[in-house]
Amino acid sequence: MKRTKPFTYNEALSFTAGLCAKCEQCTPDLRKKMSARNLPAGDIDRVIRELERMNFVDDDRFARAYAHDKLVFSGWGRKKIIQGLWAKRLPKSSIDQAMDEIEEEEYTDVATRVIQSKIRMSKDGVSTYESKLKILKYAMQRGFECAVVSRIINDIARRIREEESENN
């Protein structure tokens, strides 16, 4: 296995600033990357403080960006987003703030999109109890709350019944 030369403070600052310039980073990830390069803990703290001072890293901003991207681009619900932020070892205050900033209308739209996609892939749609249950489980695995998913599934099923009755 190839050994990497340990970072110096200046190399670590330059490296992490470059990472932060490319995309949002969180302090726990940066700490992990610097300690993997054998940078002393005191220097890691100095680098993090300097990055925060220069506004390169901000855990609250990271949490908001992570939550938005996972919701919009990955179709994740609140529970899965919270789990992902928790796995990053972010403070509860950052996680709570990120969740508060998710707009309810956008959240419902994404949940509806995810559920409709699953319904299109289902051979029974939402016509049977079992198919509704499968769709419910799928959406809950994506991190959406049971109450939200149930309401959306029932709304879709009602719309389908109304369309069928209009066509007959």
XYZ file of C-alpha atoms in Angstrom, residues 103-166:
64
model
C -41.022 24.107 1.837
C -44.091 21.942 2.341
C -45.362 22.445 -1.222
C -42.044 21.408 -2.762
C -41.841 18.419 -0.394
C -45.334 17.255 -1.365
C -44.553 17.723 -5.074
C -41.430 15.560 -4.812
C -43.263 12.904 -2.789
C -46.041 12.869 -5.393
C -43.497 12.534 -8.211
C -41.798 9.597 -6.455
C -45.120 7.870 -5.769
C -46.458 8.416 -9.293
C -43.251 6.978 -10.707
C -43.696 3.849 -8.605
C -47.357 3.596 -9.582
C -46.421 3.703 -13.289
C -43.983 0.821 -12.714
C -46.611 -1.201 -10.833
C -48.772 -3.540 -12.894
C -51.785 -3.022 -10.582
C -51.373 0.718 -10.059
C -53.378 1.625 -6.954
C -56.308 -0.669 -7.645
C -55.659 -3.206 -4.863
C -54.827 -2.995 -1.186
C -51.601 -4.956 -1.791
C -50.416 -2.604 -4.540
C -51.130 0.434 -2.354
C -49.194 -1.204 0.477
C -46.196 -1.857 -1.797
C -46.192 1.759 -2.925
C -46.518 2.948 0.673
C -43.554 0.813 1.757
C -41.481 2.022 -1.179
C -42.129 5.687 -0.407
C -41.411 5.150 3.278
C -38.082 3.523 2.384
C -37.308 6.714 0.495
C -37.826 8.587 3.775
C -41.328 9.983 3.345
C -43.680 9.947 6.325
C -46.541 7.451 6.376
C -49.230 10.136 6.747
C -47.920 12.122 3.770
C -47.643 9.016 1.586
C -51.099 7.712 2.550
C -52.711 11.049 1.746
C -50.996 11.238 -1.664
C -51.853 7.628 -2.565
C -55.500 8.183 -1.572
C -55.651 11.418 -3.595
C -54.228 9.668 -6.676
C -56.599 6.712 -6.272
C -59.574 9.091 -5.906
C -58.548 11.006 -9.047
C -58.217 7.758 -11.004
C -61.695 6.619 -9.863
C -63.187 10.001 -10.835
C -61.552 9.859 -14.279
C -62.825 6.302 -14.828
C -66.363 7.256 -13.815
C -66.292 10.273 -16.183
